[in-house]
Short mmCIF file of C-alpha atoms in Angstrom, two decimals:
data_model
loop_
_atom_site.label_atom_id
_atom_site.label_comp_id
_atom_site.label_asym_id
_atom_site.label_seq_id
_atom_site.Cartn_x
_atom_site.Cartn_y
_atom_site.Cartn_z
CA MET A 229 -0.01 4.64 37.41
CA SER A 230 1.09 3.01 33.61
CA GLY A 231 3.56 4.82 31.49
CA VAL A 232 1.87 3.39 28.09
CA ASP A 233 -0.01 5.36 26.18
CA TYR A 234 -2.47 3.14 24.55
CA ALA A 235 -4.10 6.34 22.72
CA ARG A 236 -1.63 6.44 20.30
CA TYR A 237 -2.31 3.26 18.57
CA GLU A 238 -5.83 4.51 17.54
CA ARG A 239 -3.88 6.82 15.61
CA TRP A 240 -3.09 4.09 13.11
CA TYR A 241 -7.09 4.32 12.11
CA PRO A 242 -8.87 6.86 10.35
CA SER A 243 -10.63 9.70 12.15
CA ALA A 244 -14.33 8.71 11.34
CA TRP A 245 -13.38 5.18 12.73
CA ARG A 246 -11.35 6.74 15.79
CA GLU A 247 -14.54 8.72 16.54
CA ARG A 248 -16.68 5.69 16.47
CA TYR A 249 -14.57 2.65 17.87
CA GLY A 250 -11.31 4.86 19.49
CA THR A 251 -12.49 4.71 22.96
CA GLU A 252 -14.05 1.16 23.57
CA PHE A 253 -10.50 0.17 21.70
CA VAL A 254 -8.22 1.75 23.69
CA SER A 255 -10.08 0.74 26.61
CA LEU A 256 -9.91 -2.59 25.28
CA LEU A 257 -5.70 -2.33 24.88
CA GLU A 258 -5.94 -0.96 28.71
CA ALA A 259 -7.85 -4.12 29.86
CA THR A 260 -5.96 -6.44 28.20
CA TYR A 261 -2.45 -5.22 28.40
CA ALA A 262 -2.98 -3.72 31.71
CA GLY A 263 -0.22 -1.02 31.79
CA GLU A 264 2.47 -3.76 29.95
CA ARG A 265 3.45 -2.99 26.60
CA VAL A 266 1.59 -4.00 23.77
CA PRO A 267 3.40 -7.15 22.12
CA MET A 268 5.16 -6.36 18.71
CA LYS A 269 2.53 -9.13 17.10
CA ALA A 270 -0.20 -7.39 18.40
CA SER A 271 1.20 -3.94 17.37
CA LEU A 272 1.49 -5.12 13.98
CA SER A 273 -2.17 -6.14 13.89
CA ILE A 274 -3.15 -3.04 14.79
CA VAL A 275 -0.90 -1.45 12.34
CA ARG A 276 -2.17 -3.80 9.51
CA ALA A 277 -5.88 -3.25 10.57
CA GLY A 278 -5.73 0.70 11.09
CA THR A 279 -3.80 0.68 7.43
CA LEU A 280 -6.56 -1.51 6.03
CA GLU A 281 -9.31 0.63 7.75
CA ARG A 282 -7.84 3.86 6.28
CA ALA A 283 -7.66 2.09 2.61
CA ARG A 284 -11.64 1.28 3.01
CA GLU A 285 -12.10 4.59 4.13
CA LEU A 286 -10.14 6.02 0.76
CA GLY A 287 -12.22 3.31 -1.14
CA ILE A 288 -9.07 1.44 -2.15
CA VAL A 289 -10.58 -1.89 -0.93
CA GLY A 290 -13.91 -3.52 0.28
CA ASN A 291 -17.45 -3.44 -1.08
CA THR A 292 -18.64 -1.17 1.69
CA VAL A 293 -17.98 2.19 0.03
CA SER A 294 -19.98 4.15 -2.96
CA ASP A 295 -18.80 3.39 -6.44
CA ASP A 296 -17.85 7.17 -6.81
CA ARG A 297 -15.52 6.66 -3.79
CA ALA A 298 -13.95 3.35 -4.93
CA VAL A 299 -13.17 4.84 -8.38
CA THR A 300 -11.69 8.08 -6.82
CA GLY A 301 -9.80 6.13 -4.17
CA SER A 302 -8.58 3.43 -6.59
CA ALA A 303 -7.41 6.50 -9.07
CA LEU A 304 -5.34 7.60 -6.02
CA ALA A 305 -3.80 4.55 -5.57
CA VAL A 306 -2.69 4.31 -9.48
CA TRP A 307 -1.26 7.79 -9.03
CA MET A 308 0.77 6.61 -5.57
CA ALA A 309 1.90 4.01 -8.07
CA TRP A 310 2.99 6.41 -10.48
CA THR A 311 4.85 8.66 -7.79
CA VAL A 312 7.05 5.27 -6.90
CA PHE A 313 7.77 5.19 -10.65
CA VAL A 314 8.72 8.43 -10.80
CA VAL A 315 11.10 7.92 -7.62
CA VAL A 316 12.82 4.68 -8.75
CA GLY A 317 12.94 5.96 -12.56
CA LEU A 318 14.99 8.85 -11.64
CA ILE A 319 17.47 6.43 -9.76
CA PHE A 320 17.19 3.97 -12.70
CA ALA A 321 18.04 7.06 -15.33
CA LYS A 322 21.13 8.27 -13.36
CA TYR A 323 22.28 4.46 -13.03
CA VAL A 324 21.96 3.83 -16.57
CA GLU A 325 22.95 6.96 -17.98
CA HIS A 326 26.48 5.90 -19.71
CA TRP A 327 25.47 2.26 -21.07
CA GLN A 328 25.85 3.27 -24.47
CA TRP A 329 29.64 3.59 -23.45
CA VAL A 330 30.15 0.06 -22.67
CA THR A 331 27.94 -1.34 -25.30
CA ALA A 332 29.10 -2.46 -28.66
CA VAL A 333 27.55 -0.34 -31.31
CA ASN A 334 26.07 -3.31 -33.30
CA GLU A 335 24.28 -4.46 -29.95
CA ARG A 336 22.62 -1.28 -29.07
CA THR A 337 19.45 -1.16 -30.76
CA LEU A 338 17.42 -3.52 -28.47
CA PRO A 339 18.44 -1.87 -25.28
CA SER A 340 18.31 1.78 -27.07
CA VAL A 341 14.51 1.07 -28.25
CA ALA A 342 13.78 -0.23 -24.48
CA TYR A 343 15.31 2.95 -22.89
CA ASP A 344 13.49 5.14 -25.24
CA VAL A 345 10.04 3.26 -24.56
CA VAL A 346 10.64 4.19 -21.14
CA ALA A 347 11.34 7.82 -21.72
CA VAL A 348 8.42 7.96 -23.47
CA GLY A 349 6.46 6.27 -21.24
CA ALA A 350 7.57 8.61 -18.41
CA ILE A 351 6.60 11.89 -20.81
CA LEU A 352 2.90 9.96 -21.42
CA GLY A 353 2.63 9.55 -17.52
CA ALA A 354 3.39 12.99 -16.67
CA VAL A 355 1.08 14.42 -19.21
CA ILE A 356 -1.74 12.11 -17.80
CA VAL A 357 -0.91 13.28 -14.26
CA GLY A 358 -0.70 16.85 -15.42
CA VAL A 359 -4.48 16.31 -17.09
CA ALA A 360 -5.75 14.61 -13.81
CA ALA A 361 -4.38 17.65 -11.96
CA LEU A 362 -6.10 20.06 -14.17
CA LEU A 363 -9.29 18.04 -13.81
CA VAL A 364 -9.16 18.22 -9.70
CA VAL A 365 -7.75 21.65 -9.22
CA PRO A 366 -10.95 23.26 -10.11
CA ALA A 367 -12.83 21.62 -7.72
CA LEU A 368 -10.48 22.10 -5.13
CA ILE A 369 -10.30 25.76 -5.79
CA GLY A 370 -14.13 26.18 -5.72
CA ARG A 371 -14.36 23.94 -2.16
CA ILE A 372 -11.66 26.64 -0.96
CA ARG A 373 -13.70 29.57 -1.72
CA SER A 374 -16.76 28.28 -0.29
CA TYR A 375 -15.11 26.75 3.21
CA GLY A 376 -12.01 28.24 3.52
CA TRP A 377 -8.54 27.25 3.57
CA HIS A 378 -8.98 25.37 6.53
CA ILE A 379 -10.66 22.29 5.11
CA VAL A 380 -7.42 21.36 3.07
CA ALA A 381 -4.96 23.40 5.05
CA ALA A 382 -3.67 20.61 7.56
CA PRO A 383 -2.89 17.84 4.97
CA LEU A 384 -1.31 20.14 2.35
CA ARG A 385 0.87 21.43 4.86
CA ARG A 386 1.80 17.74 5.68
CA THR A 387 2.45 16.89 2.19
CA LEU A 388 4.41 20.11 1.57
CA LEU A 389 6.62 19.51 4.82
CA VAL A 390 7.43 15.59 3.91
CA GLY A 391 8.06 16.77 0.18
CA VAL A 392 10.39 19.81 1.02
CA LEU A 393 12.37 17.05 3.40
CA ALA A 394 12.47 14.50 0.81
CA LEU A 395 13.74 16.67 -1.69
CA ALA A 396 16.18 18.52 0.92
CA PHE A 397 17.59 14.68 1.65
CA SER A 398 17.63 14.05 -2.39
CA ALA A 399 19.55 17.02 -3.23
CA GLY A 400 22.24 16.22 -0.62
CA ILE A 401 22.66 12.58 -1.59
CA VAL A 402 23.01 14.00 -5.26
CA THR A 403 25.65 16.67 -4.19
CA TRP A 404 27.28 13.78 -1.93
CA ALA A 405 27.28 11.38 -4.80
CA HIS A 406 28.85 13.95 -7.32
CA ARG A 407 31.44 14.35 -4.64
CA ILE A 408 32.46 10.81 -4.31
CA HIS A 409 31.91 10.59 -8.27
CA GLY A 410 35.81 9.99 -9.01
CA ALA A 411 36.95 8.03 -5.94
CA SER A 412 36.59 4.87 -7.19
CA SER A 413 38.33 3.16 -4.42
CA ALA A 414 35.34 4.70 -1.96
CA PRO A 415 33.67 1.82 -0.08
CA LEU A 416 30.40 0.35 -1.44
CA TRP A 417 28.69 0.05 2.03
CA PRO A 418 28.37 3.57 2.85
CA ASN A 419 26.59 4.13 -0.54
CA ARG A 420 24.21 1.32 0.10
CA VAL A 421 23.41 2.76 3.61
CA VAL A 422 22.50 6.17 2.14
CA LEU A 423 20.96 4.75 -0.62
CA LEU A 424 18.56 2.49 1.74
CA LEU A 425 18.12 5.74 3.94
CA TRP A 426 16.82 7.70 0.84
CA LEU A 427 14.50 5.10 -0.07
CA ILE A 428 13.19 5.38 3.04
CA VAL A 429 12.85 8.79 3.08
CA ALA A 430 11.08 8.70 -0.04
CA ALA A 431 8.99 5.88 0.65
CA ALA A 432 7.48 7.67 4.03
CA ALA A 433 7.11 11.13 1.63
CA ILE A 434 5.03 8.98 -0.99
CA PHE A 435 2.88 7.19 1.34
CA LEU A 436 2.16 10.27 3.85
CA GLY A 437 2.07 12.46 0.66
CA ALA A 438 -0.76 9.74 -0.68
CA ALA A 439 -2.29 9.85 2.47
CA SER A 440 -2.90 13.74 2.46
CA ALA A 441 -3.73 13.70 -1.18
CA GLY A 442 -6.50 11.21 -0.14
CA THR A 443 -7.66 13.46 2.63
CA VAL A 444 -8.11 16.43 0.51
CA VAL A 445 -9.70 14.38 -2.49
CA ARG A 446 -11.95 13.17 0.29
CA ARG A 447 -13.23 16.73 1.37
CA VAL A 448 -13.36 17.99 -2.20
CA GLU A 449 -16.46 17.24 -4.17
CA LEU A 450 -15.98 16.01 -7.58
CA GLU A 451 -18.54 16.00 -10.30
CA THR A 452 -19.35 12.57 -11.86
CA ARG A 453 -18.12 13.72 -14.99
CA THR A 454 -15.01 14.35 -13.24
CA ILE A 455 -14.89 11.36 -11.31
CA ARG A 456 -15.29 9.53 -14.69
CA ARG A 457 -12.49 10.98 -16.42
CA LEU A 458 -10.25 10.73 -13.65
CA GLY A 459 -10.91 6.86 -13.65
CA SER A 460 -10.38 6.64 -17.23
CA LEU A 461 -6.71 9.05 -17.07
CA ALA A 462 -6.03 5.96 -14.12
CA LEU A 463 -6.77 3.01 -16.50
CA ALA A 464 -4.69 4.83 -19.18
CA MET A 465 -1.75 5.14 -16.58
CA ASN A 466 -2.10 1.34 -16.03
CA LEU A 467 -1.06 0.97 -19.60
CA VAL A 468 1.65 3.27 -19.13
CA LEU A 469 3.08 1.56 -15.99
CA VAL A 470 3.00 -1.61 -17.72
CA VAL A 471 4.66 -0.32 -20.71
CA ILE A 472 7.67 1.29 -18.70
CA PHE A 473 8.03 -1.62 -16.69
CA VAL A 474 8.30 -3.68 -19.75
CA GLY A 475 10.92 -1.43 -21.31
CA VAL A 476 13.06 -1.61 -18.12
CA LEU A 477 12.72 -5.02 -18.03
CA THR A 478 14.14 -5.54 -21.75
CA TRP A 479 16.95 -2.75 -21.26
CA TRP A 480 18.17 -4.98 -18.37
CA ALA A 481 17.89 -8.24 -19.96
CA ALA A 482 19.45 -6.84 -23.36
CA THR A 483 22.11 -5.32 -21.47
CA ALA A 484 22.80 -8.20 -19.04
CA ALA A 485 22.97 -10.38 -22.60
CA ASN A 486 25.35 -7.86 -24.66
CA ALA A 487 27.18 -5.77 -21.97
CA PRO A 488 27.25 -7.67 -18.95
CA TRP A 489 30.23 -5.81 -17.70
CA PHE A 490 28.12 -2.85 -17.41
CA PHE A 491 26.83 -4.13 -14.04
CA SER A 492 30.13 -4.40 -12.43
CA SER A 493 30.03 -2.55 -9.52
CA GLU A 494 32.95 -0.22 -9.75
CA ILE A 495 31.66 1.07 -13.35
CA LEU A 496 28.03 1.61 -12.29
CA GLY A 497 27.03 4.95 -13.08
CA ALA A 498 30.45 6.30 -12.71
CA SER A 499 31.76 6.89 -15.96
CA SER A 500 34.95 8.08 -14.57
CA ALA A 501 36.06 4.59 -13.41
CA VAL A 502 35.88 3.26 -17.05
CA VAL A 503 38.66 4.31 -19.10
CA HIS A 504 37.08 4.60 -22.39
CA THR A 505 39.43 4.23 -25.27
CA ALA A 506 37.05 3.62 -28.65
CA PRO A 507 33.62 2.79 -28.97
CA THR A 508 34.15 0.28 -31.67
CA SER A 509 35.79 -2.74 -30.25
CA LEU A 510 34.08 -4.03 -27.04
CA PRO A 511 34.79 -5.00 -24.38
CA SER A 512 38.72 -5.00 -25.19
CA ALA A 513 38.21 -1.08 -25.68
CA PHE A 514 38.01 -0.14 -21.96
CA THR A 515 39.20 -1.17 -19.07
CA VAL A 516 36.79 -2.10 -16.09
CA VAL A 517 38.69 -1.44 -12.62
CA GLY A 518 38.71 -4.62 -10.57
CA SER A 519 35.67 -5.85 -12.41
CA THR A 520 33.20 -8.24 -10.74
CA SER A 521 30.41 -8.61 -13.19
CA HIS A 522 26.99 -8.98 -11.53
CA ASP A 523 23.91 -9.32 -13.88
CA ALA A 524 21.38 -8.55 -11.10
CA PRO A 525 23.29 -5.88 -8.77
CA ILE A 526 21.52 -4.35 -5.60
CA VAL A 527 20.13 -1.02 -6.84
CA LEU A 528 18.56 -2.72 -10.07
CA VAL A 529 16.81 -5.45 -8.20
CA VAL A 530 15.27 -2.50 -5.66
CA ILE A 531 14.33 -0.37 -8.70
CA GLY A 532 12.65 -3.92 -10.40
CA THR A 533 10.93 -4.75 -7.18
CA ALA A 534 9.55 -1.30 -6.28
CA MET A 535 8.49 -1.27 -9.90
CA LEU A 536 6.98 -4.44 -9.82
CA GLY A 537 5.19 -4.00 -6.32
CA SER A 538 3.69 -0.25 -7.31
CA LEU A 539 2.24 -2.23 -10.59
CA VAL A 540 0.69 -5.20 -8.93
CA VAL A 541 -1.37 -2.01 -6.63
CA ALA A 542 -1.88 0.05 -9.88
CA LEU A 543 -3.15 -2.78 -11.74
CA TYR A 544 -5.69 -4.21 -8.62
CA ALA A 545 -6.52 -0.71 -8.30
CA GLY A 546 -7.13 -0.30 -12.46
CA THR A 547 -9.21 -3.59 -12.10
CA ARG A 548 -11.59 -2.02 -9.51
CA ILE A 549 -11.91 1.19 -11.65
CA ALA A 550 -12.85 -0.87 -14.71
CA SER A 551 -15.48 -2.97 -12.68
CA ARG A 552 -17.10 0.36 -11.06
CA LEU A 553 -16.50 3.14 -13.70
CA ARG A 554 -20.05 2.74 -15.41
CA ARG A 555 -21.68 2.88 -12.19
CA VAL A 556 -20.07 6.09 -11.11
CA GLY A 557 -23.10 8.43 -10.25
CA MET B 117 -27.59 -17.67 1.68
CA THR B 118 -25.16 -16.40 -0.63
CA LYS B 119 -21.53 -16.55 -0.97
CA ALA B 120 -21.28 -12.88 0.24
CA ASP B 121 -23.52 -13.67 3.53
CA LEU B 122 -21.38 -16.00 4.31
CA ALA B 123 -17.85 -13.90 3.92
CA GLY B 124 -15.97 -14.43 6.88
CA LEU B 125 -18.03 -16.74 8.22
CA ARG B 126 -16.77 -20.11 6.47
CA ARG B 127 -13.69 -21.49 8.94
CA PRO B 128 -14.24 -22.08 12.48
CA ASN B 129 -11.44 -19.68 13.34
CA ASP B 130 -13.00 -16.63 11.19
CA PRO B 131 -12.96 -13.70 13.67
CA PRO B 132 -16.70 -12.87 12.21
CA LEU B 133 -18.16 -16.11 13.20
CA LEU B 134 -16.25 -16.34 16.56
CA ILE B 135 -17.63 -13.15 17.60
CA LEU B 136 -21.22 -14.27 16.25
CA THR B 137 -20.69 -17.26 18.34
CA SER B 138 -19.89 -15.45 21.42
CA LEU B 139 -22.59 -12.83 20.99
CA ALA B 140 -25.06 -15.85 20.50
CA GLY B 141 -24.79 -16.43 24.11
CA GLY B 142 -25.29 -12.77 25.34
CA SER B 143 -24.41 -9.21 24.27
CA LYS B 144 -20.78 -8.56 25.32
CA HIS B 145 -18.10 -5.70 25.06
CA GLY B 146 -14.90 -5.91 23.12
CA TYR B 147 -12.45 -7.04 26.11
CA ALA B 148 -15.62 -9.87 27.26
CA LEU B 149 -15.90 -11.03 23.63
CA SER B 150 -12.05 -11.42 23.55
CA LYS B 151 -12.40 -13.19 26.68
CA ASP B 152 -15.25 -15.53 25.98
CA ILE B 153 -13.56 -16.28 22.52
CA GLU B 154 -10.63 -17.41 24.22
CA ALA B 155 -12.22 -19.57 26.64
CA PHE B 156 -14.67 -21.38 24.10
CA ALA B 157 -11.96 -21.63 21.03
CA GLY B 158 -8.71 -21.36 22.77
CA ILE B 159 -8.08 -18.52 20.55
CA VAL B 160 -6.41 -15.32 20.97
CA LEU B 161 -7.79 -12.52 18.71
CA SER B 162 -5.45 -9.67 18.70
CA PRO B 163 -7.31 -6.01 18.80
CA GLY B 164 -6.54 -5.29 15.40
CA ALA B 165 -8.51 -8.36 14.02
CA LEU B 166 -11.37 -8.04 17.08
CA TYR B 167 -11.99 -4.64 16.31
CA GLY B 168 -11.74 -5.04 12.45
CA ALA B 169 -14.37 -8.06 12.75
CA ILE B 170 -16.58 -5.94 14.73
CA THR B 171 -16.53 -2.86 12.33
CA ARG B 172 -17.25 -5.38 9.33
CA LEU B 173 -19.96 -7.05 11.08
CA GLU B 174 -21.76 -4.08 12.33
CA GLU B 175 -21.72 -2.33 8.65
CA ARG B 176 -23.33 -5.65 7.31
CA GLY B 177 -26.05 -5.21 10.08
CA LEU B 178 -24.98 -8.46 11.58
CA ILE B 179 -24.11 -7.22 14.99
CA GLU B 180 -25.43 -3.72 16.66
CA ALA B 181 -23.74 -1.73 19.34
CA LEU B 182 -26.60 -1.17 22.45
CA GLU B 183 -26.45 1.86 24.76
CA GLY B 184 -23.80 2.08 27.06
CA ASP B 185 -20.69 3.41 28.53
CA ALA B 186 -18.40 4.28 25.37
CA ARG B 187 -15.31 2.77 26.93
CA ARG B 188 -17.36 -0.43 26.93
CA ARG B 189 -20.03 -0.37 24.53
CA PRO B 190 -21.60 -3.81 24.31
CA TYR B 191 -22.80 -5.25 21.23
CA ARG B 192 -25.55 -7.99 20.54
CA LEU B 193 -26.72 -10.24 17.36
CA THR B 194 -29.21 -9.04 15.36
CA ARG B 195 -31.65 -10.70 13.35
CA GLU B 196 -29.84 -11.05 10.12
CA GLY B 197 -26.97 -12.08 12.43
CA SER B 198 -28.37 -14.60 13.91
CA ASP B 199 -29.75 -16.02 10.38
CA ALA B 200 -26.13 -15.58 8.96
CA LEU B 201 -24.62 -17.76 12.10
CA ALA B 202 -27.42 -20.38 11.36
CA GLY B 203 -26.70 -20.60 7.74
CA ALA B 204 -22.76 -20.95 8.47
CA LEU B 205 -23.35 -23.29 10.91
CA ARG B 206 -24.88 -25.31 8.59
CA GLU B 207 -22.19 -25.24 5.94
CA LEU B 208 -19.99 -26.15 8.71
CA ARG B 209 -22.00 -29.26 9.75
CA ARG B 210 -22.52 -30.62 6.24
CA VAL B 211 -18.58 -30.76 6.09
CA THR B 212 -18.58 -32.23 9.47
CA ASP B 213 -21.14 -34.82 8.83
CA VAL B 214 -19.65 -36.25 6.06
CA ALA B 215 -16.31 -36.42 7.74
CA THR B 216 -17.83 -38.19 10.80
CA SER B 217 -19.57 -40.42 8.77
CA ARG B 218 -16.50 -41.44 6.71
CA LEU B 219 -14.94 -41.91 9.86
CA ALA B 220 -17.25 -44.28 11.37
CA VAL B 221 -17.23 -46.18 8.10
CA ALA B 222 -13.52 -46.46 8.64
CA GLY B 223 -13.61 -47.57 12.27
CA VAL B 224 -12.19 -44.39 13.97
CA LEU B 225 -14.84 -42.90 15.38
CA ALA B 226 -17.73 -45.11 17.09
#
């Protein structure tokens, strides 16, 4: 009797695929591995194939789905990219909140404009998301009225649970961060471990939330007009994401050029570590505790990488929407 | 034969091409396909790659499932699948013919 549960591997695939191929797929695993564990390489291949199959089913990749499904699925990918931007954008906002304190007045113009552009982009993005939600909600309510809660209950419950967990964890981290705020002697590595843990939880919440949202969207029949509007909004969101990304990069480059001491690990986001005396004669106007300046701190690298990755996904999805939008319906 | 028709059938180690080649010898289920491909091409297809390719080939109508035990459902080539395989082989042969003749001129091949 084998202790290996091969059936768990088929869970990586969407339900329609499991219904069609699941039994023979599990049978193949049983015959191939005969009670042994599935090797790591093969496991990763299954994860990749299953995820790809889910993306196909949502319409994010592949040419075998209808134009309606492709536009809806690609729009979902853009909203997912926006969610990543929101999460890392919040870290960015907290991280850079005191940058003016360490930047000379005559060198604040460019980073200030860049920072404002990011803020305006964030507001525009929130408005676009709000409009998109208003477009989908009536269809969702109509569907629920016709077929009952059960058609969306499970994915909504899942999204809510993961979202609440992520928010609770985030609240815990913010509280913890404020408690250690004044302790400039606190070692950096626990902060990084907690940051990494938080990023993992946030990423899991985003991807599980997106998967659940995909399930809901698939079950809600949207009108052609609504799909077209969602596609157009997703294209507008692409533009917003590009603007935000350029704004963040510009702020980073300008600050690295004009106030590189801001990136000193001891003063990042911790104003109490900076003895601020007068804002007119920087950098001699303040004292940086044990300064070791670095233009590319890990947090900004993580923020930049997450934004770039999401932007690539959003631009790919945007191209897909642009090429199919006219054929919808 | 268009580029789309040859998707996944351009390189000798593309899983779809290996599966079509295997099914050209008769219908087979997933595990038998995997073993046959390993025997004639020396390539071990992971379960994910094998069933990813089976899914796409069936979607494109190049293979079809036969009635049978759901745990070991056999597949066979369709007419379109045979045509696609023949087209892919012609493309591959064009390259191998050029390589063979050039190596023969260079005296590497008899």
